[in-house]
Amino acid sequence: MADKEDSLPSEKPGVVNLPQWEQGWQKATDAGKDPQFHVKNVHPILSKHLEQLTGGRSGLKFLFPLCGKAMDMKWLADQGHTIVGVDGVEDAARQFFQENAIQPTVTDVPAAALNGKLYQGMEGRISIYICDYFNFSSEVKGQFDAIWDRGAFVAINEVDREKYVRLMKTLLKPDGRCLMEVMQYEPSLFPGPPHNVPEDELKQLLGDYNMALLDTVDHTERLGKLWNLPWIKTAYFLIKASN
Ligand code: SAH
């Protein structure tokens, strides 16, 4: 998200809290731009590895943590899946429904901990909760068959990683799968977000969950130049509760 001219205001390098994400969204919107992390089309890694994520099953319940306005939500809903996204910034939901020409219904969700809003469209097949992700839980919408974690684990502050993985495990059904994107670069050179995630650290956090590397993509050309890094890549892991 952060680059030299367009970085999110942050007191500590690499630490970004929800009001600062909100300012980042606002700044992009005011400039008539999309946030830097937004992908204008279906994410190529999702379409390439969808079969691995769904296990070939149809009509699944998908979770998009820290969803932004990812096009992927509409793409999967059009295939008959049910989508639940969570983002702390209301612009994400507003722009998602507007850009996809879907009229949403908007309700307050006063539920004790969640304290947010719910945008729903396509006969309830797409729900976006506006709240702090750490207030979301399986009590809100049950558990999920599949999680597409793109730009989510890498976006949260590093101190929250353990809490995030604990929450992910409670949100995934016993036979559920998660496709997770992580960034890899030399962290002393750039504070993020998106943060560098060492494979060993993720493995340790996941414990007895199974994790397999599906793909890597080199971004040195564009992001390396942007953030002044000699190399940078994304790695995509398929995570399962069981084998
Ligand atoms: N997955 C999306 C967005 C990634 S950027 C995509 O692929 O485009 C990270 C998103 O997380 C931003 O939209 C930001 O508003 C949101 N976010 C950051 N911290 C959050 C938190 N604690 N709770 C909920 N959303 C958060």
mmCIF file of N, CA and C and ligand atoms in Angstrom, residues 18 21 25 37-39 65-70 86-89 131-134 150-152 155, ligand 1:
data_model
loop_
_atom_site.group_PDB
_atom_site.id
_atom_site.type_symbol
_atom_site.label_atom_id
_atom_site.label_comp_id
_atom_site.label_asym_id
_atom_site.label_seq_id
_atom_site.Cartn_x
_atom_site.Cartn_y
_atom_site.Cartn_z
ATOM 1 N N LEU A 18 -6.740 1.245 11.463
ATOM 2 C CA LEU A 18 -7.934 1.423 10.635
ATOM 3 C C LEU A 18 -8.205 2.878 10.201
ATOM 4 N N TRP A 21 -6.040 3.517 7.288
ATOM 5 C CA TRP A 21 -6.530 2.868 6.062
ATOM 6 C C TRP A 21 -7.655 3.708 5.460
ATOM 7 N N TRP A 25 -7.910 5.284 1.695
ATOM 8 C CA TRP A 25 -9.041 5.128 0.761
ATOM 9 C C TRP A 25 -9.535 6.503 0.308
ATOM 10 N N PHE A 37 -3.520 -1.101 -4.029
ATOM 11 C CA PHE A 37 -3.565 -2.570 -3.954
ATOM 12 C C PHE A 37 -4.660 -3.178 -4.832
ATOM 13 N N HIS A 38 -5.571 -2.330 -5.317
ATOM 14 C CA HIS A 38 -6.726 -2.866 -6.038
ATOM 15 C C HIS A 38 -6.328 -3.457 -7.388
ATOM 16 N N VAL A 39 -6.891 -4.621 -7.690
ATOM 17 C CA VAL A 39 -6.639 -5.281 -8.975
ATOM 18 C C VAL A 39 -7.891 -5.099 -9.822
ATOM 19 N N PRO A 65 -11.387 -12.026 3.821
ATOM 20 C CA PRO A 65 -10.975 -11.121 4.903
ATOM 21 C C PRO A 65 -10.359 -9.866 4.297
ATOM 22 N N LEU A 66 -10.585 -8.713 4.906
ATOM 23 C CA LEU A 66 -10.013 -7.442 4.414
ATOM 24 C C LEU A 66 -10.211 -7.326 2.900
ATOM 25 N N CYS A 67 -11.496 -7.360 2.500
ATOM 26 C CA CYS A 67 -11.859 -7.613 1.102
ATOM 27 C C CYS A 67 -11.602 -6.470 0.137
ATOM 28 N N GLY A 68 -11.513 -5.223 0.646
ATOM 29 C CA GLY A 68 -11.427 -4.104 -0.292
ATOM 30 C C GLY A 68 -12.638 -4.136 -1.208
ATOM 31 N N LYS A 69 -12.410 -3.856 -2.496
ATOM 32 C CA LYS A 69 -13.521 -3.940 -3.462
ATOM 33 C C LYS A 69 -13.155 -4.954 -4.542
ATOM 34 N N ALA A 70 -12.559 -6.064 -4.083
ATOM 35 C CA ALA A 70 -12.047 -7.063 -5.024
ATOM 36 C C ALA A 70 -13.125 -7.558 -5.989
ATOM 37 N N VAL A 86 -15.186 -8.803 4.488
ATOM 38 C CA VAL A 86 -15.100 -7.935 5.666
ATOM 39 C C VAL A 86 -14.044 -6.870 5.404
ATOM 40 N N ASP A 87 -14.418 -5.617 5.564
ATOM 41 C CA ASP A 87 -13.443 -4.528 5.466
ATOM 42 C C ASP A 87 -13.815 -3.451 6.480
ATOM 43 N N GLY A 88 -12.824 -2.796 7.002
ATOM 44 C CA GLY A 88 -13.069 -1.774 8.019
ATOM 45 C C GLY A 88 -13.451 -0.421 7.444
ATOM 46 N N VAL A 89 -13.373 -0.269 6.123
ATOM 47 C CA VAL A 89 -13.620 1.038 5.499
ATOM 48 C C VAL A 89 -14.858 0.957 4.597
ATOM 49 N N CYS A 131 -16.530 -3.543 9.394
ATOM 50 C CA CYS A 131 -16.147 -3.567 10.812
ATOM 51 C C CYS A 131 -14.666 -3.926 10.908
ATOM 52 N N ASP A 132 -14.124 -3.762 12.067
ATOM 53 C CA ASP A 132 -12.760 -4.230 12.294
ATOM 54 C C ASP A 132 -12.773 -5.759 12.180
ATOM 55 N N TYR A 133 -11.905 -6.298 11.352
ATOM 56 C CA TYR A 133 -11.897 -7.750 11.119
ATOM 57 C C TYR A 133 -11.753 -8.528 12.428
ATOM 58 N N PHE A 134 -11.065 -7.944 13.378
ATOM 59 C CA PHE A 134 -10.841 -8.666 14.635
ATOM 60 C C PHE A 134 -12.100 -8.700 15.506
ATOM 61 N N ARG A 150 -6.141 -12.462 0.000
ATOM 62 C CA ARG A 150 -5.276 -11.687 -0.902
ATOM 63 C C ARG A 150 -5.114 -10.286 -0.310
ATOM 64 N N GLY A 151 -3.877 -9.934 0.005
ATOM 65 C CA GLY A 151 -3.644 -8.604 0.566
ATOM 66 C C GLY A 151 -4.226 -8.443 1.955
ATOM 67 N N ALA A 152 -4.479 -9.521 2.662
ATOM 68 C CA ALA A 152 -5.094 -9.428 3.986
ATOM 69 C C ALA A 152 -4.077 -9.728 5.096
ATOM 70 N N ALA A 155 -1.473 -7.300 5.164
ATOM 71 C CA ALA A 155 -1.879 -5.922 5.474
ATOM 72 C C ALA A 155 -1.952 -5.664 6.970
HETATM 73 N N1 SAH B 1 -8.206 -7.901 -0.358
HETATM 74 C C1 SAH B 1 -8.344 -6.624 -1.011
HETATM 75 C C2 SAH B 1 -7.793 -5.445 -0.211
HETATM 76 C C3 SAH B 1 -6.391 -5.552 0.298
HETATM 77 S S1 SAH B 1 -5.755 -4.086 1.093
HETATM 78 C C4 SAH B 1 -7.794 -6.694 -2.403
HETATM 79 O O1 SAH B 1 -7.257 -7.721 -2.793
HETATM 80 O O2 SAH B 1 -7.890 -5.706 -3.134
HETATM 81 C C5 SAH B 1 -6.253 -4.282 2.755
HETATM 82 C C6 SAH B 1 -7.673 -3.878 3.087
HETATM 83 O O3 SAH B 1 -7.883 -4.162 4.465
HETATM 84 C C7 SAH B 1 -8.024 -2.402 2.917
HETATM 85 O O4 SAH B 1 -9.185 -2.300 2.148
HETATM 86 C C8 SAH B 1 -8.266 -1.880 4.350
HETATM 87 O O5 SAH B 1 -9.311 -0.932 4.403
HETATM 88 C C9 SAH B 1 -8.634 -3.148 5.081
HETATM 89 N N2 SAH B 1 -8.270 -3.241 6.517
HETATM 90 C C10 SAH B 1 -7.078 -2.953 7.095
HETATM 91 N N3 SAH B 1 -7.092 -3.246 8.402
HETATM 92 C C11 SAH B 1 -8.329 -3.752 8.671
HETATM 93 C C12 SAH B 1 -8.966 -4.255 9.839
HETATM 94 N N4 SAH B 1 -8.344 -4.279 11.020
HETATM 95 N N5 SAH B 1 -10.229 -4.699 9.746
HETATM 96 C C13 SAH B 1 -10.892 -4.676 8.562
HETATM 97 N N6 SAH B 1 -10.344 -4.211 7.413
HETATM 98 C C14 SAH B 1 -9.085 -3.749 7.474
#
